[in-house]
Amino acid sequence: MKLTTKSEYSLLALIYIARHQDGHFIKVEDICEKYNLTKKYLEHLLGVLKQSRYIKTKRGSHGGYRLAKPANKISIAEIIRLMDGALAPTESVSEYFFSQTALSQEKKMLVVFKDIRDYISKKLEKMKLSDLI
């Protein structure tokens, strides 16, 4: 598993929104300023989060972004899978994105990578957005 800027920036945006939404919508510019992110790229990522129903949007001068569900209902693993795909170190041990690889022939190696997958997956599934705010 390697985090890309897609999952990193998405998590940063969700953390910021969760911390600051207090009944109002958060402007993309505020998130960009806080973390020094480019607006166009972050808007793209927020669009993916909206389509997946993690955030809501509102247009206009009082518009912006807010969480679509409680922060304690959003696991970090969900966001990483949405943005980056498998949490597993190789597709041959992935539960969600499985595919045969040459490594599949080496059963002892698969055991090691499954242990790594299970550790990472359990940790990130257990961790909720609310734990980070």
MMTF fields as JSON, N, C-alpha, C and O atoms, coordinates in Angstrom:
{
  "mmtfVersion": "1.0.0",
  "mmtfProducer": "UNKNOWN",
  "numBonds": 531,
  "numAtoms": 532,
  "numGroups": 133,
  "numChains": 1,
  "numModels": 1,
  "chainsPerModel": [1],
  "groupsPerChain": [133],
  "chainIdList": ["A"],
  "bondAtomList": [4, 2, 8, 6, 12, 10, 16, 14, 20, 18, 24, 22, 28, 26, 32, 30, 36, 34, 40, 38, 44, 42, 48, 46, 52, 50, 56, 54, 60, 58, 64, 62, 68, 66, 72, 70, 76, 74, 80, 78, 84, 82, 88, 86, 92, 90, 96, 94, 100, 98, 104, 102, 108, 106, 112, 110, 116, 114, 120, 118, 124, 122, 128, 126, 132, 130, 136, 134, 140, 138, 144, 142, 148, 146, 152, 150, 156, 154, 160, 158, 164, 162, 168, 166, 172, 170, 176, 174, 180, 178, 184, 182, 188, 186, 192, 190, 196, 194, 200, 198, 204, 202, 208, 206, 212, 210, 216, 214, 220, 218, 224, 222, 228, 226, 232, 230, 236, 234, 240, 238, 244, 242, 248, 246, 252, 250, 256, 254, 260, 258, 264, 262, 268, 266, 272, 270, 276, 274, 280, 278, 284, 282, 288, 286, 292, 290, 296, 294, 300, 298, 304, 302, 308, 306, 312, 310, 316, 314, 320, 318, 324, 322, 328, 326, 332, 330, 336, 334, 340, 338, 344, 342, 348, 346, 352, 350, 356, 354, 360, 358, 364, 362, 368, 366, 372, 370, 376, 374, 380, 378, 384, 382, 388, 386, 392, 390, 396, 394, 400, 398, 404, 402, 408, 406, 412, 410, 416, 414, 420, 418, 424, 422, 428, 426, 432, 430, 436, 434, 440, 438, 444, 442, 448, 446, 452, 450, 456, 454, 460, 458, 464, 462, 468, 466, 472, 470, 476, 474, 480, 478, 484, 482, 488, 486, 492, 490, 496, 494, 500, 498, 504, 502, 508, 506, 512, 510, 516, 514, 520, 518, 524, 522, 528, 526],
  "bondOrderList": [1, 1, 1, 1, 1, 1, 1, 1, 1, 1, 1, 1, 1, 1, 1, 1, 1, 1, 1, 1, 1, 1, 1, 1, 1, 1, 1, 1, 1, 1, 1, 1, 1, 1, 1, 1, 1, 1, 1, 1, 1, 1, 1, 1, 1, 1, 1, 1, 1, 1, 1, 1, 1, 1, 1, 1, 1, 1, 1, 1, 1, 1, 1, 1, 1, 1, 1, 1, 1, 1, 1, 1, 1, 1, 1, 1, 1, 1, 1, 1, 1, 1, 1, 1, 1, 1, 1, 1, 1, 1, 1, 1, 1, 1, 1, 1, 1, 1, 1, 1, 1, 1, 1, 1, 1, 1, 1, 1, 1, 1, 1, 1, 1, 1, 1, 1, 1, 1, 1, 1, 1, 1, 1, 1, 1, 1, 1, 1, 1, 1, 1, 1],
  "groupList": [{"groupName": "MET", "atomNameList": ["N", "CA", "C", "O"], "elementList": ["N", "C", "C", "O"], "formalChargeList": [0, 0, 0, 0], "bondAtomList": [1, 0, 2, 1, 3, 2], "bondOrderList": [1, 1, 2], "singleLetterCode": "M", "chemCompType": "L-PEPTIDE LINKING"}, {"groupName": "LYS", "atomNameList": ["N", "CA", "C", "O"], "elementList": ["N", "C", "C", "O"], "formalChargeList": [0, 0, 0, 0], "bondAtomList": [1, 0, 2, 1, 3, 2], "bondOrderList": [1, 1, 2], "singleLetterCode": "K", "chemCompType": "L-PEPTIDE LINKING"}, {"groupName": "LEU", "atomNameList": ["N", "CA", "C", "O"], "elementList": ["N", "C", "C", "O"], "formalChargeList": [0, 0, 0, 0], "bondAtomList": [1, 0, 2, 1, 3, 2], "bondOrderList": [1, 1, 2], "singleLetterCode": "L", "chemCompType": "L-PEPTIDE LINKING"}, {"groupName": "THR", "atomNameList": ["N", "CA", "C", "O"], "elementList": ["N", "C", "C", "O"], "formalChargeList": [0, 0, 0, 0], "bondAtomList": [1, 0, 2, 1, 3, 2], "bondOrderList": [1, 1, 2], "singleLetterCode": "T", "chemCompType": "L-PEPTIDE LINKING"}, {"groupName": "SER", "atomNameList": ["N", "CA", "C", "O"], "elementList": ["N", "C", "C", "O"], "formalChargeList": [0, 0, 0, 0], "bondAtomList": [1, 0, 2, 1, 3, 2], "bondOrderList": [1, 1, 2], "singleLetterCode": "S", "chemCompType": "L-PEPTIDE LINKING"}, {"groupName": "GLU", "atomNameList": ["N", "CA", "C", "O"], "elementList": ["N", "C", "C", "O"], "formalChargeList": [0, 0, 0, 0], "bondAtomList": [1, 0, 2, 1, 3, 2], "bondOrderList": [1, 1, 2], "singleLetterCode": "E", "chemCompType": "L-PEPTIDE LINKING"}, {"groupName": "TYR", "atomNameList": ["N", "CA", "C", "O"], "elementList": ["N", "C", "C", "O"], "formalChargeList": [0, 0, 0, 0], "bondAtomList": [1, 0, 2, 1, 3, 2], "bondOrderList": [1, 1, 2], "singleLetterCode": "Y", "chemCompType": "L-PEPTIDE LINKING"}, {"groupName": "ALA", "atomNameList": ["N", "CA", "C", "O"], "elementList": ["N", "C", "C", "O"], "formalChargeList": [0, 0, 0, 0], "bondAtomList": [1, 0, 2, 1, 3, 2], "bondOrderList": [1, 1, 2], "singleLetterCode": "A", "chemCompType": "L-PEPTIDE LINKING"}, {"groupName": "ILE", "atomNameList": ["N", "CA", "C", "O"], "elementList": ["N", "C", "C", "O"], "formalChargeList": [0, 0, 0, 0], "bondAtomList": [1, 0, 2, 1, 3, 2], "bondOrderList": [1, 1, 2], "singleLetterCode": "I", "chemCompType": "L-PEPTIDE LINKING"}, {"groupName": "ARG", "atomNameList": ["N", "CA", "C", "O"], "elementList": ["N", "C", "C", "O"], "formalChargeList": [0, 0, 0, 0], "bondAtomList": [1, 0, 2, 1, 3, 2], "bondOrderList": [1, 1, 2], "singleLetterCode": "R", "chemCompType": "L-PEPTIDE LINKING"}, {"groupName": "HIS", "atomNameList": ["N", "CA", "C", "O"], "elementList": ["N", "C", "C", "O"], "formalChargeList": [0, 0, 0, 0], "bondAtomList": [1, 0, 2, 1, 3, 2], "bondOrderList": [1, 1, 2], "singleLetterCode": "H", "chemCompType": "L-PEPTIDE LINKING"}, {"groupName": "GLN", "atomNameList": ["N", "CA", "C", "O"], "elementList": ["N", "C", "C", "O"], "formalChargeList": [0, 0, 0, 0], "bondAtomList": [1, 0, 2, 1, 3, 2], "bondOrderList": [1, 1, 2], "singleLetterCode": "Q", "chemCompType": "L-PEPTIDE LINKING"}, {"groupName": "ASP", "atomNameList": ["N", "CA", "C", "O"], "elementList": ["N", "C", "C", "O"], "formalChargeList": [0, 0, 0, 0], "bondAtomList": [1, 0, 2, 1, 3, 2], "bondOrderList": [1, 1, 2], "singleLetterCode": "D", "chemCompType": "L-PEPTIDE LINKING"}, {"groupName": "GLY", "atomNameList": ["N", "CA", "C", "O"], "elementList": ["N", "C", "C", "O"], "formalChargeList": [0, 0, 0, 0], "bondAtomList": [1, 0, 2, 1, 3, 2], "bondOrderList": [1, 1, 2], "singleLetterCode": "G", "chemCompType": "PEPTIDE LINKING"}, {"groupName": "PHE", "atomNameList": ["N", "CA", "C", "O"], "elementList": ["N", "C", "C", "O"], "formalChargeList": [0, 0, 0, 0], "bondAtomList": [1, 0, 2, 1, 3, 2], "bondOrderList": [1, 1, 2], "singleLetterCode": "F", "chemCompType": "L-PEPTIDE LINKING"}, {"groupName": "VAL", "atomNameList": ["N", "CA", "C", "O"], "elementList": ["N", "C", "C", "O"], "formalChargeList": [0, 0, 0, 0], "bondAtomList": [1, 0, 2, 1, 3, 2], "bondOrderList": [1, 1, 2], "singleLetterCode": "V", "chemCompType": "L-PEPTIDE LINKING"}, {"groupName": "CYS", "atomNameList": ["N", "CA", "C", "O"], "elementList": ["N", "C", "C", "O"], "formalChargeList": [0, 0, 0, 0], "bondAtomList": [1, 0, 2, 1, 3, 2], "bondOrderList": [1, 1, 2], "singleLetterCode": "C", "chemCompType": "L-PEPTIDE LINKING"}, {"groupName": "ASN", "atomNameList": ["N", "CA", "C", "O"], "elementList": ["N", "C", "C", "O"], "formalChargeList": [0, 0, 0, 0], "bondAtomList": [1, 0, 2, 1, 3, 2], "bondOrderList": [1, 1, 2], "singleLetterCode": "N", "chemCompType": "L-PEPTIDE LINKING"}, {"groupName": "PRO", "atomNameList": ["N", "CA", "C", "O"], "elementList": ["N", "C", "C", "O"], "formalChargeList": [0, 0, 0, 0], "bondAtomList": [1, 0, 2, 1, 3, 2], "bondOrderList": [1, 1, 2], "singleLetterCode": "P", "chemCompType": "L-PEPTIDE LINKING"}],
  "groupTypeList": [0, 1, 2, 3, 3, 1, 4, 5, 6, 4, 2, 2, 7, 2, 8, 6, 8, 7, 9, 10, 11, 12, 13, 10, 14, 8, 1, 15, 5, 12, 8, 16, 5, 1, 6, 17, 2, 3, 1, 1, 6, 2, 5, 10, 2, 2, 13, 15, 2, 1, 11, 4, 9, 6, 8, 1, 3, 1, 9, 13, 4, 10, 13, 13, 6, 9, 2, 7, 1, 18, 7, 17, 1, 8, 4, 8, 7, 5, 8, 8, 9, 2, 0, 12, 13, 7, 2, 7, 18, 3, 5, 4, 15, 4, 5, 6, 14, 14, 4, 11, 3, 7, 2, 4, 11, 5, 1, 1, 0, 2, 15, 15, 14, 1, 12, 8, 9, 12, 6, 8, 4, 1, 1, 2, 5, 1, 0, 1, 2, 4, 12, 2, 8],
  "groupIdList": [1, 2, 3, 4, 5, 6, 7, 8, 9, 10, 11, 12, 13, 14, 15, 16, 17, 18, 19, 20, 21, 22, 23, 24, 25, 26, 27, 28, 29, 30, 31, 32, 33, 34, 35, 36, 37, 38, 39, 40, 41, 42, 43, 44, 45, 46, 47, 48, 49, 50, 51, 52, 53, 54, 55, 56, 57, 58, 59, 60, 61, 62, 63, 64, 65, 66, 67, 68, 69, 70, 71, 72, 73, 74, 75, 76, 77, 78, 79, 80, 81, 82, 83, 84, 85, 86, 87, 88, 89, 90, 91, 92, 93, 94, 95, 96, 97, 98, 99, 100, 101, 102, 103, 104, 105, 106, 107, 108, 109, 110, 111, 112, 113, 114, 115, 116, 117, 118, 119, 120, 121, 122, 123, 124, 125, 126, 127, 128, 129, 130, 131, 132, 133],
  "secStructList": [7, 7, 7, 7, 2, 2, 2, 2, 2, 2, 2, 2, 2, 2, 2, 2, 2, 2, 2, 2, 7, 6, 6, 1, 7, 5, 7, 2, 2, 2, 2, 2, 2, 2, 2, 6, 7, 7, 2, 2, 2, 2, 2, 2, 2, 2, 2, 2, 2, 2, 2, 6, 6, 1, 3, 3, 3, 3, 7, 1, 6, 6, 7, 3, 3, 3, 3, 1, 1, 7, 4, 4, 4, 7, 5, 2, 2, 2, 2, 2, 2, 2, 2, 2, 7, 7, 7, 1, 1, 1, 4, 4, 4, 7, 1, 1, 1, 7, 7, 7, 7, 4, 4, 4, 4, 7, 2, 2, 2, 2, 2, 2, 2, 2, 2, 2, 2, 2, 2, 2, 2, 2, 2, 2, 2, 2, 7, 5, 4, 4, 4, 4, 7],
  "xCoordList": [0.843, 0.0, 0.887, 1.806, 0.591, 1.286, 0.232, -0.56, 0.227, -0.73, -0.303, 0.875, -1.273, -1.015, -1.54, -2.162, -1.284, -1.817, -3.342, -3.974, -3.938, -5.407, -5.956, -6.852, -5.437, -5.949, -5.444, -6.197, -4.204, -3.673, -4.489, -4.936, -4.686, -5.405, -6.879, -7.483, -7.453, -8.855, -9.026, -9.974, -8.113, -8.176, -7.965, -8.665, -7.01, -6.795, -8.048, -8.433, -8.68, -9.902, -11.014, -11.704, -11.191, -12.235, -11.965, -12.893, -10.719, -10.366, -10.7, -11.304, -10.303, -10.563, -12.066, -12.533, -12.803, -14.259, -14.883, -15.715, -14.488, -15.049, -14.747, -15.588, -13.565, -13.176, -13.896, -14.158, -14.215, -14.669, -16.102, -16.54, -16.847, -18.155, -19.211, -20.101, -19.167, -20.098, -21.336, -21.551, -22.131, -23.382, -23.27, -24.29, -22.068, -21.955, -21.06, -20.384, -21.077, -20.303, -18.893, -18.693, -17.934, -16.525, -16.11, -16.4, -15.441, -14.983, -13.7, -12.827, -13.615, -12.445, -11.178, -10.105, -11.304, -10.145, -9.545, -8.329, -10.402, -9.913, -9.071, -8.037, -9.526, -8.781, -7.451, -6.405, -7.504, -6.288, -5.266, -4.072, -5.738, -4.836, -4.195, -2.991, -4.985, -4.478, -3.37, -2.347, -3.563, -2.626, -1.774, -1.018, -1.891, -1.13, -1.38, -0.44, -2.657, -3.063, -3.573, -4.033, -3.493, -4.024, -5.545, -6.071, -6.22, -7.685, -8.281, -9.205, -7.765, -8.332, -8.256, -9.226, -7.114, -6.929, -7.835, -8.468, -7.898, -8.742, -10.215, -10.969, -10.634, -12.029, -12.353, -13.448, -11.405, -11.599, -11.8, -12.721, -10.944, -11.039, -12.34, -12.971, -12.735, -13.992, -15.179, -16.189, -15.063, -16.104, -16.258, -17.375, -15.141, -15.176, -15.817, -16.638, -15.445, -16.026, -17.524, -18.291, -17.932, -19.365, -20.113, -21.156, -19.587, -20.234, -20.363, -21.309, -19.422, -19.439, -20.2, -20.227, -20.805, -21.681, -20.979, -21.555, -19.745, -19.049, -19.224, -19.165, -19.44, -19.657, -20.854, -21.281, -21.383, -22.448, -21.885, -20.934, -22.485, -22.058, -23.241, -24.4, -22.907, -23.915, -23.277, -22.149, -24.003, -23.504, -23.843, -24.7, -23.147, -23.46, -22.453, -21.476, -22.712, -21.767, -21.621, -20.585, -22.625, -22.542, -22.38, -22.635, -21.957, -21.811, -20.457, -19.628, -20.264, -19.013, -19.264, -20.087, -18.545, -18.589, -18.84, -18.416, -19.544, -19.722, -19.854, -20.111, -19.678, -19.794, -21.231, -22.168, -21.401, -22.733, -23.15, -24.319, -22.203, -22.498, -21.589, -20.584, -21.921, -21.096, -19.656, -19.407, -18.727, -17.306, -17.002, -16.053, -17.789, -17.538, -18.071, -17.936, -18.672, -19.168, -18.29, -18.595, -17.211, -16.311, -14.983, -14.25, -14.671, -13.387, -12.303, -12.56, -11.108, -9.97, -9.718, -9.331, -9.938, -9.752, -10.666, -10.246, -11.911, -12.862, -12.326, -12.383, -11.81, -11.334, -10.098, -9.981, -9.186, -7.98, -8.35, -7.816, -9.259, -9.692, -10.372, -10.146, -11.196, -11.888, -10.883, -11.032, -9.88, -8.944, -7.772, -7.32, -7.281, -6.051, -6.212, -5.304, -7.336, -7.501, -7.114, -7.363, -6.512, -6.247, -5.339, -4.41, -5.636, -4.75, -3.645, -2.622, -3.848, -2.892, -1.6, -1.616, -0.469, 0.808, 0.96, 1.83, 0.129, 0.135, -1.277, -2.014, -1.653, -3.01, -3.319, -4.486, -2.298, -2.535, -3.001, -3.374, -2.988, -3.537, -4.635, -5.091, -5.055, -6.087, -7.462, -7.826, -8.226, -9.591, -10.555, -11.522, -10.298, -11.224, -10.787, -11.628, -9.498, -8.968, -8.092, -7.057, -8.493, -7.679, -7.442, -8.334, -6.228, -5.907, -4.676, -3.829, -4.595, -3.457, -2.199, -2.207, -1.129, 0.179, 1.178, 0.856, 2.372, 3.416, 3.698, 4.068, 3.522, 3.748, 2.79, 3.079, 1.664, 0.671, 1.251, 0.721, 2.321, 2.946, 3.786, 4.117, 4.12, 4.97, 4.11, 3.902, 3.621, 2.652, 3.193, 2.456, 4.462, 5.031, 5.105, 4.886, 5.414, 5.419, 4.011, 3.812, 3.038, 1.648, 1.214, 0.484, 1.658, 1.32, 1.857, 1.155, 3.09, 3.694, 2.892, 2.562, 2.58, 1.851, 0.411, -0.143, -0.193, -1.538, -1.504, -2.412, -0.462, -0.316, -0.178, -0.78, 0.616, 0.79, -0.543, -0.935, -1.234, -2.545, -3.511, -4.183, -3.577, -4.517, -4.218, -5.135, -2.943, -2.561, -2.977, -3.614, -2.611, -2.94, -4.447, -4.981, -5.119, -6.563, -7.292, -8.162, -6.946, -7.6, -7.388, -8.319, -6.176, -5.844, -6.652, -7.227, -6.696, -7.375, -8.892, -9.597, -9.413, -10.864, -11.356, -12.426, -10.569, -10.934, -10.872, -11.664, -9.932, -9.752, -10.821, -10.988, -11.526, -12.586, -12.113, -11.175, -12.755, -12.436, -12.522, -11.716, -13.486, -13.661, -12.445, -12.225, -11.657, -10.448, -9.354, -8.405, -9.476, -8.427, -8.766, -7.986, -9.929, -10.309, -10.221, -10.505],
  "yCoordList": [-1.178, 0.0, 1.239, 1.369, 2.131, 3.406, 4.492, 4.478, 5.423, 6.52, 7.484, 7.82, 7.921, 8.948, 10.276, 10.334, 11.33, 12.629, 12.628, 13.423, 11.741, 11.67, 11.325, 12.007, 10.29, 9.915, 10.875, 11.22, 11.307, 12.246, 13.536, 13.965, 14.154, 15.424, 15.248, 16.124, 14.126, 13.857, 13.746, 14.292, 13.042, 12.924, 14.273, 14.601, 15.057, 16.393, 17.252, 17.949, 17.201, 17.982, 17.531, 18.363, 16.234, 15.716, 16.092, 16.438, 16.029, 16.429, 17.902, 18.272, 18.736, 20.173, 20.452, 21.217, 19.838, 20.034, 19.587, 20.297, 18.428, 17.906, 18.826, 18.997, 19.412, 20.299, 21.639, 22.228, 22.119, 23.503, 23.692, 24.837, 22.66, 22.848, 23.439, 24.132, 23.212, 23.798, 24.475, 25.668, 23.736, 24.271, 25.056, 25.487, 25.255, 25.971, 25.199, 24.241, 25.641, 24.99, 25.584, 26.771, 24.746, 25.134, 25.435, 24.662, 26.544, 26.943, 26.191, 25.964, 25.815, 25.087, 25.923, 25.379, 27.231, 28.117, 28.024, 28.106, 27.853, 27.74, 26.48, 26.503, 25.388, 24.127, 24.258, 23.846, 24.836, 25.013, 25.876, 25.576, 26.943, 27.841, 27.132, 27.257, 26.404, 25.708, 24.718, 24.669, 23.934, 22.857, 23.137, 22.271, 24.341, 24.725, 23.762, 23.242, 23.535, 22.639, 23.45, 24.578, 22.883, 23.572, 23.393, 22.305, 24.479, 24.491, 23.526, 22.779, 23.538, 22.704, 21.214, 20.478, 20.78, 19.374, 19.006, 17.95, 19.871, 19.584, 19.555, 18.721, 20.445, 20.42, 19.097, 18.556, 18.588, 17.275, 16.19, 15.38, 16.174, 15.168, 15.316, 14.321, 16.55, 16.788, 16.316, 15.873, 16.407, 15.883, 14.375, 13.858, 13.675, 12.218, 11.904, 10.993, 12.652, 12.447, 12.749, 12.092, 13.736, 14.056, 12.924, 12.478, 12.459, 11.367, 10.114, 9.343, 9.914, 8.743, 9.011, 8.171, 10.168, 10.562, 10.699, 10.389, 11.162, 11.472, 12.937, 13.298, 13.782, 15.204, 15.702, 15.082, 16.849, 17.561, 18.902, 19.417, 19.456, 20.768, 21.716, 21.307, 22.991, 24.045, 25.162, 25.576, 25.639, 26.734, 28.081, 28.182, 29.104, 30.457, 31.019, 30.363, 32.257, 32.958, 32.297, 32.445, 31.584, 30.869, 29.366, 28.556, 29.017, 27.614, 27.051, 27.71, 25.818, 25.134, 23.653, 23.05, 23.082, 21.639, 21.35, 22.096, 20.242, 19.738, 18.226, 17.665, 17.575, 16.117, 15.701, 16.363, 14.617, 14.081, 13.052, 12.674, 12.602, 11.645, 11.96, 12.65, 11.472, 11.768, 11.271, 10.241, 12.019, 11.673, 10.303, 9.642, 9.877, 8.563, 7.412, 6.248, 7.729, 6.708, 6.594, 5.818, 7.36, 7.349, 6.735, 7.321, 5.557, 4.93, 5.448, 5.763, 5.522, 5.974, 4.988, 5.386, 3.707, 2.68, 2.925, 2.75, 3.327, 3.592, 4.663, 4.517, 5.728, 6.857, 6.452, 6.796, 5.73, 5.293, 4.347, 4.465, 3.413, 2.496, 3.262, 2.974, 4.228, 5.027, 5.746, 5.76, 6.328, 7.16, 6.384, 6.7, 5.369, 4.694, 3.22, 2.62, 2.63, 1.203, 0.367, 0.752, -0.765, -1.779, -1.287, -0.509, -1.764, -1.544, -2.591, -2.393, -3.689, -4.799, -4.409, -3.618, -4.977, -4.658, -5.259, -4.835, -6.234, -6.823, -7.298, -7.718, -7.238, -7.613, -9.079, -9.452, -9.907, -11.338, -11.661, -12.801, -10.68, -10.889, -9.879, -9.809, -9.108, -8.099, -8.736, -9.612, -8.288, -8.785, -8.11, -8.728, -6.852, -6.083, -5.962, -5.77, -6.069, -5.859, -7.035, -6.833, -8.256, -9.451, -9.688, -9.519, -10.079, -10.629, -11.521, -11.289, -12.531, -13.454, -12.72, -11.956, -12.959, -12.432, -13.579, -14.658, -13.345, -14.372, -14.75, -15.886, -13.798, -14.043, -15.09, -15.712, -15.282, -16.264, -17.675, -18.513, -17.934, -19.262, -19.507, -20.65, -18.455, -18.571, -18.418, -17.309, -19.529, -19.541, -18.906, -18.21, -19.134, -18.554, -17.029, -16.333, -16.519, -15.061, -14.502, -13.43, -15.231, -14.783, -14.664, -13.74, -15.585, -15.534, -14.247, -13.584, -13.9, -12.672, -11.455, -10.59, -11.387, -10.235, -10.184, -9.096, -11.316, -11.331, -10.804, -10.089, -11.154, -10.625, -9.104, -8.405, -8.606, -7.156, -6.515, -5.503, -7.104, -6.605, -6.547, -5.537, -7.631, -7.701, -6.651, -6.039, -6.44, -5.442, -4.04, -3.298, -3.697, -2.373, -2.193, -1.163, -3.177, -3.093, -2.925, -2.063, -3.735, -3.634, -2.262, -1.665, -1.77, -0.458, 0.65, 1.501, 0.642, 1.712, 1.571, 2.579, 0.35, 0.148, 0.643, 1.242, 0.385, 0.783, 2.304, 2.882, 2.942, 4.381, 5.131, 4.915, 5.999, 6.798, 8.237, 8.669, 8.961, 10.37, 11.12, 12.011, 10.766, 11.428, 11.253, 12.077, 10.208, 10.001, 11.001, 11.174, 11.653, 12.551, 14.029, 14.896, 14.312, 15.732, 16.205, 17.369],
  "zCoordList": [0.0, 0.0, 0.0, 0.808, -0.914, -0.965, -1.112, -2.054, -0.183, -0.273, -1.368, -1.497, -2.147, -3.148, -2.617, -1.556, -3.364, -2.953, -2.983, -2.288, -3.781, -3.808, -2.434, -1.938, -1.821, -0.497, 0.58, 1.491, 0.496, 1.492, 1.515, 2.579, 0.355, 0.292, 0.64, 1.259, 0.245, 0.587, 2.092, 2.655, 2.741, 4.197, 4.874, 5.833, 4.387, 4.951, 4.815, 5.754, 3.652, 3.428, 4.364, 4.952, 4.504, 5.395, 6.847, 7.578, 7.268, 8.634, 8.844, 9.851, 7.888, 8.011, 8.062, 8.906, 7.169, 7.134, 8.454, 9.019, 8.941, 10.19, 11.37, 12.252, 11.393, 12.497, 12.466, 13.515, 11.28, 11.155, 10.691, 10.586, 10.412, 9.779, 10.706, 10.214, 11.996, 12.973, 12.381, 12.594, 11.654, 11.129, 9.835, 9.298, 9.319, 8.047, 7.08, 7.454, 5.846, 4.792, 4.738, 4.997, 4.4, 4.359, 2.922, 2.008, 2.736, 1.406, 1.038, 1.877, -0.229, -0.713, -0.528, -0.266, -0.663, -0.508, 0.896, 1.065, 1.894, 3.275, 3.463, 4.13, 2.868, 2.962, 2.219, 2.722, 1.023, 0.216, 0.942, 0.937, 1.562, 2.285, 3.479, 3.707, 4.224, 5.416, 5.064, 5.747, 4.012, 3.678, 2.44, 2.0, 1.879, 0.693, -0.475, -1.076, -0.785, -1.866, -3.048, -2.876, -4.248, -5.415, -5.463, -5.229, -5.77, -5.748, -6.775, -6.456, -7.99, -9.052, -8.692, -8.877, -8.184, -7.817, -6.643, -6.652, -5.636, -4.481, -4.874, -4.372, -5.755, -6.213, -6.908, -6.749, -7.67, -8.31, -7.251, -7.357, -6.239, -5.173, -4.386, -4.029, -4.12, -3.409, -4.244, -3.695, -5.553, -6.438, -6.299, -6.295, -6.184, -5.974, -4.626, -4.523, -3.6, -2.267, -2.262, -1.558, -3.044, -3.14, -3.841, -3.362, -4.97, -5.707, -4.855, -5.014, -3.961, -3.082, -1.782, -0.881, -1.699, -0.58, 0.766, 1.809, 0.736, 1.984, 2.356, 3.531, 1.345, 1.603, 0.802, -0.172, 1.248, 0.548, 0.106, 0.694, -0.933, -1.394, -1.436, -1.505, -1.393, -1.524, -2.332, -2.064, -3.313, -4.152, -3.52, -2.642, -3.993, -3.564, -2.577, -2.216, -2.145, -1.274, 0.093, 0.741, 0.53, 1.806, 1.574, 2.465, 0.377, 0.004, 0.375, 1.002, -0.031, 0.244, 0.433, -0.256, 1.374, 1.607, 3.078, 3.96, 3.321, 4.679, 4.613, 3.549, 5.743, 5.778, 5.51, 5.956, 4.789, 4.499, 5.537, 5.608, 6.337, 7.408, 8.586, 8.42, 9.758, 10.936, 10.768, 10.141, 11.335, 11.232, 11.83, 11.409, 12.798, 13.406, 12.557, 12.935, 11.416, 10.482, 9.234, 8.328, 9.187, 8.026, 8.449, 9.246, 7.917, 8.257, 7.307, 6.145, 7.834, 7.034, 5.893, 4.795, 6.158, 5.124, 3.927, 2.783, 4.18, 3.087, 2.151, 0.93, 2.723, 1.917, 1.117, -0.059, 1.74, 1.026, -0.11, -1.212, 0.148, -0.929, -2.065, -3.241, -1.708, -2.722, -3.624, -4.845, -3.022, -3.777, -4.386, -5.487, -3.669, -4.094, -4.428, -5.003, -4.083, -4.338, -3.132, -1.989, -3.392, -2.363, -1.242, -1.46, -0.042, 1.1, 1.142, 1.797, 0.454, 0.468, -0.245, -1.188, 0.22, -0.419, -1.817, -2.577, -2.161, -3.501, -3.835, -2.943, -5.085, -5.494, -5.234, -5.115, -5.146, -4.938, -3.52, -3.244, -2.616, -1.271, -0.94, 0.201, -1.921, -1.694, -1.565, -2.349, -0.566, -0.396, -1.368, -1.813, -1.697, -2.521, -3.977, -4.855, -4.249, -5.597, -6.024, -6.659, -5.685, -5.931, -7.414, -8.245, -7.717, -9.034, -8.878, -8.015, -9.717, -9.679, -10.109, -11.075, -9.387, -9.776, -9.691, -9.192, -10.172, -10.093, -8.64, -8.346, -7.747, -6.324, -5.76, -4.738, -6.415, -5.959, -5.857, -5.128, -6.575, -6.561, -5.306, -4.99, -4.61, -3.413, -2.162, -1.671, -1.663, -0.561, 0.718, 1.417, 1.033, 2.255, 2.167, 3.158, 0.982, 0.793, 0.929, 1.501, 0.401, 0.51, 1.965, 2.326, 2.79, 4.217, 4.842, 5.606, 4.52, 5.047, 4.597, 5.409, 3.309, 2.793, 3.299, 3.456, 3.551, 4.144, 5.571, 5.993, 6.311, 7.671, 7.653, 8.468, 6.723, 6.576, 6.202, 6.783, 5.232, 4.81, 5.986, 6.198, 6.744, 7.859, 8.921, 9.468, 9.213, 10.211, 9.757, 10.504, 8.537, 8.004, 7.915, 8.327, 7.387, 7.204, 8.533, 8.658, 9.518, 10.832, 11.447, 11.987, 11.365, 11.941, 11.267, 11.945, 9.938, 9.21, 9.229, 9.186, 9.291, 9.413, 10.769, 10.876, 11.788, 13.149, 13.322, 14.066, 12.635, 12.775, 11.981, 10.781, 12.661, 12.045, 11.889, 12.561, 11.016, 10.823, 12.148, 12.413, 12.968, 14.267, 15.177, 16.065, 14.979, 15.777, 15.425, 16.19, 14.289, 13.796, 13.953, 13.56, 14.526, 14.662, 16.099, 16.384]
}
